[in-house]
Structures are given as structure tokens and as C-alpha cells.
Coordinates of C-alpha atoms (C1' of nucleotides) in Angstrom, one line a residue:
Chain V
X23 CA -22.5 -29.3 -14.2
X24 CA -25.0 -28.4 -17.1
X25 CA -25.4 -24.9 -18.5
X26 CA -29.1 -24.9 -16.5
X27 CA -27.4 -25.4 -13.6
X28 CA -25.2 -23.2 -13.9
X29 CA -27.5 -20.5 -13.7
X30 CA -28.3 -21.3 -10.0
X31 CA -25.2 -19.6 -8.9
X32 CA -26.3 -16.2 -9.4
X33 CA -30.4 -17.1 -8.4
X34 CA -31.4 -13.9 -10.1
X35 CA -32.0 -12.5 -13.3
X36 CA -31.9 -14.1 -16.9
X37 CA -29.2 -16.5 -17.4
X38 CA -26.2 -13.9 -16.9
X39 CA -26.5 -10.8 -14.9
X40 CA -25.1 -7.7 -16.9
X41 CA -21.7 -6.4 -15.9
X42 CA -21.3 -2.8 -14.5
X43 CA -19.2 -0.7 -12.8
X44 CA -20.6 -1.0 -9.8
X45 CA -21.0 -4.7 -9.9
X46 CA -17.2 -5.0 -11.0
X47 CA -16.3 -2.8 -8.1
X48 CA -17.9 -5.4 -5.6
X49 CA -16.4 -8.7 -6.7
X50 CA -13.1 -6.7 -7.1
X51 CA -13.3 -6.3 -4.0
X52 CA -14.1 -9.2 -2.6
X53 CA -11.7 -10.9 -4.3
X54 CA -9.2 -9.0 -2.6
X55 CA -11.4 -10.0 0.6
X56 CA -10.9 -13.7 -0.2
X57 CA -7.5 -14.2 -2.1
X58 CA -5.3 -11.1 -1.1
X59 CA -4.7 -7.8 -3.3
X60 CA -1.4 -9.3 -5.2
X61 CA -3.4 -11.9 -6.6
X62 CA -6.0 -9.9 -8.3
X63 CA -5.8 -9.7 -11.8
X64 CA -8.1 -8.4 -15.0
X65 CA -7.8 -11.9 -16.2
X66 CA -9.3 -13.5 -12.7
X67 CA -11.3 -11.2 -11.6
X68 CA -13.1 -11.3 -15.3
X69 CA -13.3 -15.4 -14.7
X70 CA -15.0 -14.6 -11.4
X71 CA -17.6 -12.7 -12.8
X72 CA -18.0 -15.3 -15.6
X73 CA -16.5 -13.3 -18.7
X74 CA -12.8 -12.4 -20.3
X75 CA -11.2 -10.2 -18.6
X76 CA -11.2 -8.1 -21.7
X77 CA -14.8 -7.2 -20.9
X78 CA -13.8 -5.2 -18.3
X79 CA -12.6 -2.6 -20.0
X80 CA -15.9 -1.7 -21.2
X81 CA -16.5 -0.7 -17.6
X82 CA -13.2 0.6 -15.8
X83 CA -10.6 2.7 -17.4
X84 CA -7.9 0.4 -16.6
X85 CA -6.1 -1.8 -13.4
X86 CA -6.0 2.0 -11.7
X87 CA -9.0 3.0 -12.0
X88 CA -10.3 -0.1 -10.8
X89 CA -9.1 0.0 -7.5
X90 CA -9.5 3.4 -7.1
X91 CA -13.4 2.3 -7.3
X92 CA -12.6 -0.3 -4.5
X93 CA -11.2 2.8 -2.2
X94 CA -14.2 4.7 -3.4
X95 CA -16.8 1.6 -2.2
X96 CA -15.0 1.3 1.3
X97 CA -15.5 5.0 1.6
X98 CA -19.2 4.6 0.7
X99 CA -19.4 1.6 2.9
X100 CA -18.2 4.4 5.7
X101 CA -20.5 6.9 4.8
X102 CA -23.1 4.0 5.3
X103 CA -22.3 3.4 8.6
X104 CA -21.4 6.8 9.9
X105 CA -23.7 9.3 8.6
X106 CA -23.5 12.9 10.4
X107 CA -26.5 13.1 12.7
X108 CA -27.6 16.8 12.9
X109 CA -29.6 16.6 16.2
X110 CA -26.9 14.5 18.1
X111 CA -23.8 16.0 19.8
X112 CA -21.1 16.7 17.2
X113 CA -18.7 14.9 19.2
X114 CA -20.6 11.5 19.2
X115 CA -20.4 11.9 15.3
X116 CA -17.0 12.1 14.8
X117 CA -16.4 9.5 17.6
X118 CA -18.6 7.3 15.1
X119 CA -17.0 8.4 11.8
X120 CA -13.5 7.6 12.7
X121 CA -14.1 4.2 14.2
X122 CA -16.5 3.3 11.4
X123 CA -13.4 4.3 9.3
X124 CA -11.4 1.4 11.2
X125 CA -14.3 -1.0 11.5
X126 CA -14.0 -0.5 7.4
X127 CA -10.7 -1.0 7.3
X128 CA -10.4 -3.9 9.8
X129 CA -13.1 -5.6 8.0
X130 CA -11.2 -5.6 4.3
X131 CA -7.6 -5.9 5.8
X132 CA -5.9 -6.7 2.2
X133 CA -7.7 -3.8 0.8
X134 CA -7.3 -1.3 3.9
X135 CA -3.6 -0.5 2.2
X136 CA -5.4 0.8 -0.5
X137 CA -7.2 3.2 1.2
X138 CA -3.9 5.1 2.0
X139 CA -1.9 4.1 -1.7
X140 CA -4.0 5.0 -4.0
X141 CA -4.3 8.9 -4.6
X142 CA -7.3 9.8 -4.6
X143 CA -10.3 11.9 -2.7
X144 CA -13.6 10.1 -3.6
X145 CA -16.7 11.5 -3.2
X146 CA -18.0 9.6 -0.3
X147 CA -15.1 10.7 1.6
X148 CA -15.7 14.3 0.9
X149 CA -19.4 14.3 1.4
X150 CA -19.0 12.9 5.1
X151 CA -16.3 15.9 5.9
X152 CA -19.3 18.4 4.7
X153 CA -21.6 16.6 6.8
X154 CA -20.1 16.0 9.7
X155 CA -18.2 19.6 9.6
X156 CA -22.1 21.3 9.3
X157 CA -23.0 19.2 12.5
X158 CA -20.6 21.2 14.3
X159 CA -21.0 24.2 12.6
X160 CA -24.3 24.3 14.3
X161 CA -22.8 24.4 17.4
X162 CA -20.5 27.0 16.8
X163 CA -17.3 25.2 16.0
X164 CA -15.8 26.8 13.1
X165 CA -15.0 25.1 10.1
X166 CA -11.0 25.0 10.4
X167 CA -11.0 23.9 13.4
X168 CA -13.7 20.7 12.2
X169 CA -11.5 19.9 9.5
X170 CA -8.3 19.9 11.9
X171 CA -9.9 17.6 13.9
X172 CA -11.6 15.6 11.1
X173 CA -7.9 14.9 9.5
X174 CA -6.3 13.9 12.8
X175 CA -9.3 11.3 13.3
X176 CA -8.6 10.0 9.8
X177 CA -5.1 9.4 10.6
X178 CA -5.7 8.4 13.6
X179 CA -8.1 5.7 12.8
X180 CA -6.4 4.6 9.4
X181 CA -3.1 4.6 11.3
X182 CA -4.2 2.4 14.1
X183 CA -5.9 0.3 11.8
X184 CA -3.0 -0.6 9.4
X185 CA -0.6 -1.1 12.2
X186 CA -3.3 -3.4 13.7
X187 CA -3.2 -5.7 10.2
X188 CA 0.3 -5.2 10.1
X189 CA 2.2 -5.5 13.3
X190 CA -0.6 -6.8 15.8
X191 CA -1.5 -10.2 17.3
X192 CA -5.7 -10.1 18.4
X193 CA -5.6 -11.4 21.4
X194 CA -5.9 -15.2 21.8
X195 CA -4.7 -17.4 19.2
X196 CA -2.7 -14.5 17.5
X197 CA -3.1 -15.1 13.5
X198 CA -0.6 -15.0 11.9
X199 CA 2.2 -15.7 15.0
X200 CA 4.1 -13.1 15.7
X201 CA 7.1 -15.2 14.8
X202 CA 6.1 -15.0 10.7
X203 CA 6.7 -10.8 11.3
X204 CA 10.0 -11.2 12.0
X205 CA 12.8 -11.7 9.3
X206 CA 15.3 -14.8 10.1
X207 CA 18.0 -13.7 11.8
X208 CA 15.6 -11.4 14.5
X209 CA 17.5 -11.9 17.9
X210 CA 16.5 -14.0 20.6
X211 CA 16.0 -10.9 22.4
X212 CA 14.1 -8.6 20.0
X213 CA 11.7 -11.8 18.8
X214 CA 10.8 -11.7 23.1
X215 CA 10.4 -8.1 22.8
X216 CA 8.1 -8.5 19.8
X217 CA 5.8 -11.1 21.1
X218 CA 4.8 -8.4 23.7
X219 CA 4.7 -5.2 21.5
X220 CA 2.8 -7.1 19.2
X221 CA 0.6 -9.2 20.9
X222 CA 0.2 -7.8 24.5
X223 CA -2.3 -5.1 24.3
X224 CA -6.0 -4.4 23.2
X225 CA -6.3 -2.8 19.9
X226 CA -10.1 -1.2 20.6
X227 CA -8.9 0.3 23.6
X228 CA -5.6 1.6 22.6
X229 CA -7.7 2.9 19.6
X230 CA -10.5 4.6 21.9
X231 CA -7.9 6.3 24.5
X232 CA -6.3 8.4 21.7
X233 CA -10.1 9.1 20.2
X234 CA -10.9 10.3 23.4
X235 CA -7.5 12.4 23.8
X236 CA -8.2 13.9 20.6
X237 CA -11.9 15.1 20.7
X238 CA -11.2 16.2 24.9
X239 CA -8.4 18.8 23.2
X240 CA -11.5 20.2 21.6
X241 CA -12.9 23.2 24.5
X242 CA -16.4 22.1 25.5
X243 CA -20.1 22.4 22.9
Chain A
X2 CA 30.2 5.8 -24.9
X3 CA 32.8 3.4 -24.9
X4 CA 33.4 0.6 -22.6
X5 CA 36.0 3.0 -20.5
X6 CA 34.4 5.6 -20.4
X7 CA 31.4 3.9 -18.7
X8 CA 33.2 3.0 -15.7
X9 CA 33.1 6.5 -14.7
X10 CA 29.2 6.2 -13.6
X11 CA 30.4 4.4 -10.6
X12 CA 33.7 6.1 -10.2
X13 CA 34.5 2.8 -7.6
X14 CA 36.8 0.1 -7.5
X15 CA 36.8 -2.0 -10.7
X16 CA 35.1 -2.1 -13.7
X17 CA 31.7 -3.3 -11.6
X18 CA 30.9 -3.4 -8.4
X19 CA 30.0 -6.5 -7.2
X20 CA 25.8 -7.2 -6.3
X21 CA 25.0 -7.4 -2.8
X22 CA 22.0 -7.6 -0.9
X23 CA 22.1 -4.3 0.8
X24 CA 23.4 -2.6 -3.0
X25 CA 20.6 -4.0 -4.6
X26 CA 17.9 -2.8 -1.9
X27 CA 19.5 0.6 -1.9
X28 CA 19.1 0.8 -5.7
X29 CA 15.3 -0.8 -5.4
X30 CA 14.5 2.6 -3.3
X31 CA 16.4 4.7 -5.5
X32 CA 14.0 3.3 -8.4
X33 CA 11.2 3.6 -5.6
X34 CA 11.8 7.1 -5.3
X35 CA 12.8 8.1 -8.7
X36 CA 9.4 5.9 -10.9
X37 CA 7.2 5.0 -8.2
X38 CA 6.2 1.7 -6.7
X39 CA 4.9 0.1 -9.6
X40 CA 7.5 0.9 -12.4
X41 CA 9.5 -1.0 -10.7
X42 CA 10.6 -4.9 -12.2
X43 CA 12.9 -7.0 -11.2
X44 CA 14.0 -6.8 -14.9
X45 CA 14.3 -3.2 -14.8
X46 CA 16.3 -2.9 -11.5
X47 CA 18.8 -5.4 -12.9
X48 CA 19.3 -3.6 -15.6
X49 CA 19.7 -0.3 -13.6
X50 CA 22.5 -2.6 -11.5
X51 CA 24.3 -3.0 -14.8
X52 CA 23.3 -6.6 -14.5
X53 CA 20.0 -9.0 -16.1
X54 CA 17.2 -9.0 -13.7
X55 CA 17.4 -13.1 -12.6
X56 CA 20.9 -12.6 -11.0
X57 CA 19.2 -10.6 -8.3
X58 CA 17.7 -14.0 -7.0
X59 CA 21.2 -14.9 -5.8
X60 CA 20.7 -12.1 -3.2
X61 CA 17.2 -11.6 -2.5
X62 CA 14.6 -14.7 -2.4
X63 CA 11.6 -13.3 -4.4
X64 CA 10.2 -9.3 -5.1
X65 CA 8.4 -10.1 -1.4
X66 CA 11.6 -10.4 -0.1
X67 CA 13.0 -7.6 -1.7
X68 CA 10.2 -4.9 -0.7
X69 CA 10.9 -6.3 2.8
X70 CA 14.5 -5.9 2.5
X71 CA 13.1 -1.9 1.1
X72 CA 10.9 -1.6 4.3
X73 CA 14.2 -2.4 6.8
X74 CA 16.3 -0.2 5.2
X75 CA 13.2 2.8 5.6
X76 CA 13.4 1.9 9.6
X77 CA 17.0 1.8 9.4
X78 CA 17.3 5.9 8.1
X79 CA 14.4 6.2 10.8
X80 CA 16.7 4.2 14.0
X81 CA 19.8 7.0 12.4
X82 CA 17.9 9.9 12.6
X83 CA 16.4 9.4 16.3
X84 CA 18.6 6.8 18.5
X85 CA 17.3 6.8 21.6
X86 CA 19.3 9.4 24.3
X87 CA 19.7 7.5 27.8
X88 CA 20.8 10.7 29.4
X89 CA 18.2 13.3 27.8
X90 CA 14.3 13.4 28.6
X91 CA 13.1 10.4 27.5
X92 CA 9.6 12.4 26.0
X93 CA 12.1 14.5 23.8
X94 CA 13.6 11.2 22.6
X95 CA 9.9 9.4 22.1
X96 CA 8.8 12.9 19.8
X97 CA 12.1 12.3 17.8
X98 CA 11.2 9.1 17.1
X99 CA 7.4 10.0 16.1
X100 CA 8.8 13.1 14.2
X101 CA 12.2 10.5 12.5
X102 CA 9.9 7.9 11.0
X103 CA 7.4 10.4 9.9
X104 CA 10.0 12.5 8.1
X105 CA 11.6 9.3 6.3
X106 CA 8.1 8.6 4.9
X107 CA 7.7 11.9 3.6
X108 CA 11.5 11.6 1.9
X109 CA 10.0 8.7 0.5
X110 CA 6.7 9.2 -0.7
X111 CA 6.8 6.4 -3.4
X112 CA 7.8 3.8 -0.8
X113 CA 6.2 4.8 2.0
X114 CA 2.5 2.6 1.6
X115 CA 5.3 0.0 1.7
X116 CA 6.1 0.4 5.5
X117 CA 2.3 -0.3 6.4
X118 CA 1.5 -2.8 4.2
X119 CA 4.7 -5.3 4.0
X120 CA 3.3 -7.7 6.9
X121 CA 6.9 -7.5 8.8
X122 CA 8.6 -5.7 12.0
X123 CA 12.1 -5.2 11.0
X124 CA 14.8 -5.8 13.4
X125 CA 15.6 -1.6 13.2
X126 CA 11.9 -1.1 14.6
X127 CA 12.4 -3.5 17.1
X128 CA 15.5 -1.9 18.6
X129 CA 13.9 1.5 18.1
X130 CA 11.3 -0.3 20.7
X131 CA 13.6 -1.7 22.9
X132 CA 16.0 1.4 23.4
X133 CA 13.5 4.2 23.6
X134 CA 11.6 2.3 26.0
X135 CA 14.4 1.3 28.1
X136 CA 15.3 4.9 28.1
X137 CA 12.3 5.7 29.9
X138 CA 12.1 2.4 32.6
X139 CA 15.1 4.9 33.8
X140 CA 12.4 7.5 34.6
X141 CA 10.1 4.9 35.9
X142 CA 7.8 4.7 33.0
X143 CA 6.3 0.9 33.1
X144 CA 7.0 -0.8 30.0
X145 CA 3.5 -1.1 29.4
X146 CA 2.4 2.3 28.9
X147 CA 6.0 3.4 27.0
X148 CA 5.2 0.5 24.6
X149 CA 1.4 1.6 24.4
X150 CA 3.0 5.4 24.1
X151 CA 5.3 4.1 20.9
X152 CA 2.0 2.3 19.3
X153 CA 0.6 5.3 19.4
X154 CA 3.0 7.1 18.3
X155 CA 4.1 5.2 15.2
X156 CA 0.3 5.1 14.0
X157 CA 0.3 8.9 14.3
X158 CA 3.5 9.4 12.3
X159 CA 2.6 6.9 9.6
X160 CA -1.2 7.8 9.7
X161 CA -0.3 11.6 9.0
X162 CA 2.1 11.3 7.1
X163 CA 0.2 8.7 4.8
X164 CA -2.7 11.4 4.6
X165 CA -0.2 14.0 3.7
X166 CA 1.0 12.1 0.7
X167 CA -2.0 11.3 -0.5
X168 CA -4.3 14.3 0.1
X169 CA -2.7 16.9 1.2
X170 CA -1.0 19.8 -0.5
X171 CA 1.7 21.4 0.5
X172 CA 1.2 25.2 1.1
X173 CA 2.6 27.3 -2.0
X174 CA 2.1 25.4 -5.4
X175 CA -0.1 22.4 -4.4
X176 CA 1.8 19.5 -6.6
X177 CA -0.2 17.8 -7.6
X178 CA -3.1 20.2 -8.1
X179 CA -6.5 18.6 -5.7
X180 CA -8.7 18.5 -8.7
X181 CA -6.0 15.4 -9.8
X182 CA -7.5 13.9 -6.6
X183 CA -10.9 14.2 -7.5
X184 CA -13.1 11.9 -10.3
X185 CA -14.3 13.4 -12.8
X186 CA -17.7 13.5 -12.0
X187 CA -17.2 15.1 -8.5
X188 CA -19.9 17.7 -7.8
X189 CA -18.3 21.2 -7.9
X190 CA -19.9 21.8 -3.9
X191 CA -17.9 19.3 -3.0
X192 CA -14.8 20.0 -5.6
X193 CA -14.6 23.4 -3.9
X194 CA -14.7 21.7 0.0
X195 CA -11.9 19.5 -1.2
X196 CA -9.4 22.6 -2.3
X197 CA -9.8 23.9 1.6
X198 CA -9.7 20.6 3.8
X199 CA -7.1 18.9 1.0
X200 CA -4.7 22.5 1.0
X201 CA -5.8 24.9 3.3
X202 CA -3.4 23.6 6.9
X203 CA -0.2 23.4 7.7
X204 CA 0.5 19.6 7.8
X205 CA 3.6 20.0 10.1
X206 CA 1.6 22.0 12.3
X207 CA -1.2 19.2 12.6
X208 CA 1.6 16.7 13.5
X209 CA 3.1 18.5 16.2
X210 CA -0.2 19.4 17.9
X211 CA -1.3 15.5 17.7
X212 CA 2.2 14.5 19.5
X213 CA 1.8 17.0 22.0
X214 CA -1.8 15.3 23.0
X215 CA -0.3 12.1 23.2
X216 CA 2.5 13.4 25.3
X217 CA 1.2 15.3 27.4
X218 CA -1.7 12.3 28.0
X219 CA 1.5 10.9 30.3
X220 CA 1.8 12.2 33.7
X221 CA 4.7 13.7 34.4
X222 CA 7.9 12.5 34.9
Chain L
dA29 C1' -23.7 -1.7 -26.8
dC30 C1' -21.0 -5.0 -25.1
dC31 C1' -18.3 -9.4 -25.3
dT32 C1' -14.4 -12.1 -27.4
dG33 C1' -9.9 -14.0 -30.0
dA34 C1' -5.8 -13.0 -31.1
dA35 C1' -2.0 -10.5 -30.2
dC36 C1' 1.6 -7.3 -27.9
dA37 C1' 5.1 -6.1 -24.6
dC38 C1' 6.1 -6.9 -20.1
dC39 C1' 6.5 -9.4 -15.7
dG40 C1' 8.2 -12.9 -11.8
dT41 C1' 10.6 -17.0 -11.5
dT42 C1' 13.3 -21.4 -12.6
dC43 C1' 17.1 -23.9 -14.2
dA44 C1' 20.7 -25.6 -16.8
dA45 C1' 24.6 -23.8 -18.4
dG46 C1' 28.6 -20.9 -18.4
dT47 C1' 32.7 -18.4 -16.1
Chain B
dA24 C1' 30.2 -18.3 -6.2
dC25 C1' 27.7 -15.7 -9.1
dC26 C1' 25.9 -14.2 -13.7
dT27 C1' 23.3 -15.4 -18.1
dG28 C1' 20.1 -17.4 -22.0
dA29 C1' 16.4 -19.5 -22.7
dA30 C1' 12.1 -20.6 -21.3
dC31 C1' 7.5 -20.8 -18.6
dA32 C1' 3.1 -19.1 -17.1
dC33 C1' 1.0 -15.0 -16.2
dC34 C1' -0.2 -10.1 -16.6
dG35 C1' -2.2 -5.4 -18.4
dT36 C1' -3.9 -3.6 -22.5
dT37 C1' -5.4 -2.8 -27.5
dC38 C1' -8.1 -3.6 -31.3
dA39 C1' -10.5 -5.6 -35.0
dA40 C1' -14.1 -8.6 -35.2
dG41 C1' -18.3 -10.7 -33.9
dT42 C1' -23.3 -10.6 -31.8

DNA sequence: ACCTGAACACCGTTCAAGT
DNA sequence: ACCTGAACACCGTTCAAGT
């Protein structure tokens, strides 16, 4: 309740860590993460971080450029997870790149839209393309044919992963029904048809048989 | 200028054409198309209805609702384009589904993030499901795999043609130039691997070559 | 250098009133 | 039945002022 107390919440430095990009960036996220992307605004997500929204100007360039940085951390948070392994086989990496791409995008599922809407190629993003393009290079795959296969893995696992949020039903308790997908009037007939497009498969393995139909269209090392 | 003369933007029956649900939605994508997603207002879509912005909530419920509404007319142009053919090869009618939705997204680039992140399944989707599958039970496909055919499909078309909006650029004149992609502090290695996999490939060639896989993944008739 | 108060135009939405 | 005026809380953004 006190102002010493308040201090505990953040259990590090001084009284009031300093704001920064990248520290905006992470609780702009996940405030997205917690309360959906519609409801972020400069106003709350300055409260959040304990300051007037104002202040966060001094930082980001605007709204814009703020989420632009979220897309740019996801990417990073890929990059993280997926680096290009020189010594493995080439195929292994891209196998691991795209579905780090959808464990990334399954794990923020309000901010995965983003990834897709908001214009931009950040650095992260290109970095793993040079990477993961050399690995192959070193096994004589040439470099348009890498990058062909690098962007059909993208869409492939951004794709899958957006219609997962959107349209599927995990398997057991199905969250949100698939009923709430359907506008009022749906049918009878087409809400039946629904429940089973929506919610009668396995995501991961409907995601891994077109990975592997992809990188098997590649001829062998 | 005057009061007569203005009837002649509609050059329709009466002085004003009456607001509807489906007018209204057909005007929200014109707007869509013409100032992007987030120009548009309820304020400023009434007022391109000839009408004051709160008068639209006698048709619609909320802007939800309305982006919604925006999403079933998109998979409405899509069920036009590529009704399923009971008498014609039922893989000819699946890639004229895949190849449909992902030409309505590319018609709409503005509204197209809209499809894959509105949280609903349309009743035009649905019957895009129901017929095309039912077209081929006739061959003997189970509904199983023509269902986990579509899935895969539809992420394809959405997935590519999502990365195509965002990151590609088209052949000749590249609009808008990659660098526009890029933040500014983007190292000028990677700047220069960003121009070739953002611009150098034929996006319509990448498409087809990905249906093809997923096709030809089904064993024959 | 960075945070804030005050202010701005704009936005989504409601509701009582008009026709 | 459907459109409007007035009003509300909220939003993105600017800028002069504080420290």
C-alpha cells in the first residue's frame, strides 16, 4: 500500500527502473499476451509500466512504431530458438526454423496477427534467412532455391498457425467452442460441419505432414 | 453543388438510398480498400454513406460486428469465383478454391489481415467446405483427408498471399520500395539480402509450385 | 535527458428525441 | 422503423513546462 512497498513489485533496481525501448517493447507485448491487442493503448500500457503514457514517446516513434517493435521481438524470440546450425543437416534447420516460427506465434496468439499486418522486415527476420541460407549453401544448395523454400516455410508455418488461433478447436475441451466462430443464423447443417473442420484434427501433425512435403520436394543433400 | 445535382453520385432510385446491412459492409471495404484498415471510423464511413456515423448501429451491432460482416463478404467473392464443380475433377476444383481465396486477398490487400485475425468462420467458408468436399466423396476421397486437404490449402493461400503483401514486391517497380520495409538502422549486409529474397521471385510461381505439393501428396484418383 | 499537465482532434458507443 | 444531437469515456499525439 505504501510507497516502500510499492517498490517490491519490480525487486530490482532503485525505486523505479528506467524506461527503454526495449523494456517498452516487452510489457507491450505482454500486455497484448494478457488483455488482447484491441485493448492496448499509450495511455495503459504507460500505467503498466508505472508512468503517463506520454512518456512513451520519448522511446517509440508513435502507436506504429510500437508494434512494429513487438513483431521485431517475436522475430528475435525466433531467432532465439532456431538458430542455423552450420555442422547439422540443412534440412533439420529449416525443419526447426519454421516450427519455431509457429511455436512463436502459437505462444502470443493475439500478437501472431501482427506478425503478418504490420509491414515490415525486421532484422531478426533477415539475419535467420542469411543464416540458415549459408547452411545450405555449404551443401551446395544454391541460394534461390534456399530462399524459395525459406518463404514457403514461412507461409506455411504463419499460415497454419493463424488458422490454428483462428478457426481451430485443440483437442479436448476446445477453447473457445466452436459454436462462438459461427455468426447466428449458421445452419443446423454447416454449425455440424464446423464442429468437425474445426475441431476434428491434430494441428502439430497436420502442420508436420506439409513441413515434410515441402522440404522432400527438395532433391537429396 | 446544389442539392439536385448531388443525387447524381448515386444515379439510383430516390434522393438516398436507404442503409442496409449488406450497403454498409460493401462501403466498409470500399473504405478498406481505398484508406486502409485503420483510417477507417465509424464516423467516417457514415459520413461516406451520406449519413452520421451512430445510424449505422441500427444495422450492424458494434465495429466487431462490422469487420465480421467485411470478412463474410471477402469469403463470399471467394465462394463466386471457385463454386465447387460436381461433374469436373474434384483436384481442379480444390486448386480453384486455394488459387479464389488467395486472389480475393490480393484484391484486397488492406482487408486482407482481417480474414485471419477476425475469430469467425463465415457461413460462405463453410459451404466452400461442405461442397468442395462433397465433390470429392464422389471420387471416393474420405472426408477426412479432403477436409485435412482444404486446411491445408486455405493456410497456403492466406499464408502466401499474407507474405506477398507484406514483403514481397512485385516484379517491375517494387511498390513500395524494400528499403520502406527495413528500420532504419538495418545493417546494409543485410539491407542488400532483403532486396533479393523480398523482390527477386515470382510470387505466383511460388504459389502454384506449393499447391502442386499438396496435390500431388493425394494418391490418385 | 526524460517525465508530466494540459490540451487537441478524433474515436466507439449510448440514448433520448425527432421524423 | 430509422436517423440525429448531444453527450460520455477513451484514444493518439503535441508541446510547453517542470525536474
Amino acid at each position: 500500500m505504501t510507497s516502500t512497498q510499492a517498490t517490491t513489485d519490480r525487486a530490482t533496481t532503485g525505486p523505479r527502473t528506467p524506461l527503454s525501448r526495449r523494456r517498452i517493447l516487452e510489457a507491450a507485448l505482454g500486455y497484448i499476451d494478457a488483455h488482447g491487442l484491441d485493448a492496448l493503448s499509450m495511455h495503459k500500457l504507460g500505467a503498466a509500466l508505472g508512468v503517463k503514457g506520454m512518456s512513451l514517446y520519448n522511446h517509440v516513434a508513435n502507436k506504429h512504431d510500437l508494434l512494429d517493435g513487438v513483431v521485431e521481438l517475436l522475430w528475435s524470440q525466433v531467432e532465439q530458438a532456431a538458430p542455423a546450425t552450420p555442422d547439422a543437416d540443412w534440412r533439420d534447420g529449416f525443419r526447426a526454423y519454421a516450427s519455431a516460427l509457429r511455436e512463436v506465434a502459437l505462444r502470443h496468439p493475439n500478437a501472431a496477427p501482427l506478425i503478418v499486418g504490420q509491414l515490415i522486415m525486421p532484422t531478426p527476420a533477415l539475419r535467420l534467412v542469411q543464416a540458415h541460407t549459408a547452411a545450405a549453401a555449404t551443401r551446395g544448395v544454391a541460394q534461390a532455391q534456399a530462399h524459395a523454400l525459406l518463404r514457403t516455410l514461412t507461409s506455411h508455418a504463419l499460415g497454419s498457425a493463424l488458422a490454428e488461433i483462428n478457426w481451430s478447436c485443440g483437442r479436448p475441451g476446445c477453447r473457445p467452442p466452436v459454436s462462438d466462430l459461427l455468426r447466428p443464423g449458421t445452419p443446423q447443417e454447416l454449425a455440424g460441419l464446423a464442429e468437425v473442420f474445426c475441431g476434428g484434427y491434430d494441428p502439430d501433425e497436420q502442420f508436420q505432414l506439409g513441413l515434410d512435403l515441402m522440404l522432400r520436394a527438395t532433391d537429396p543433400p
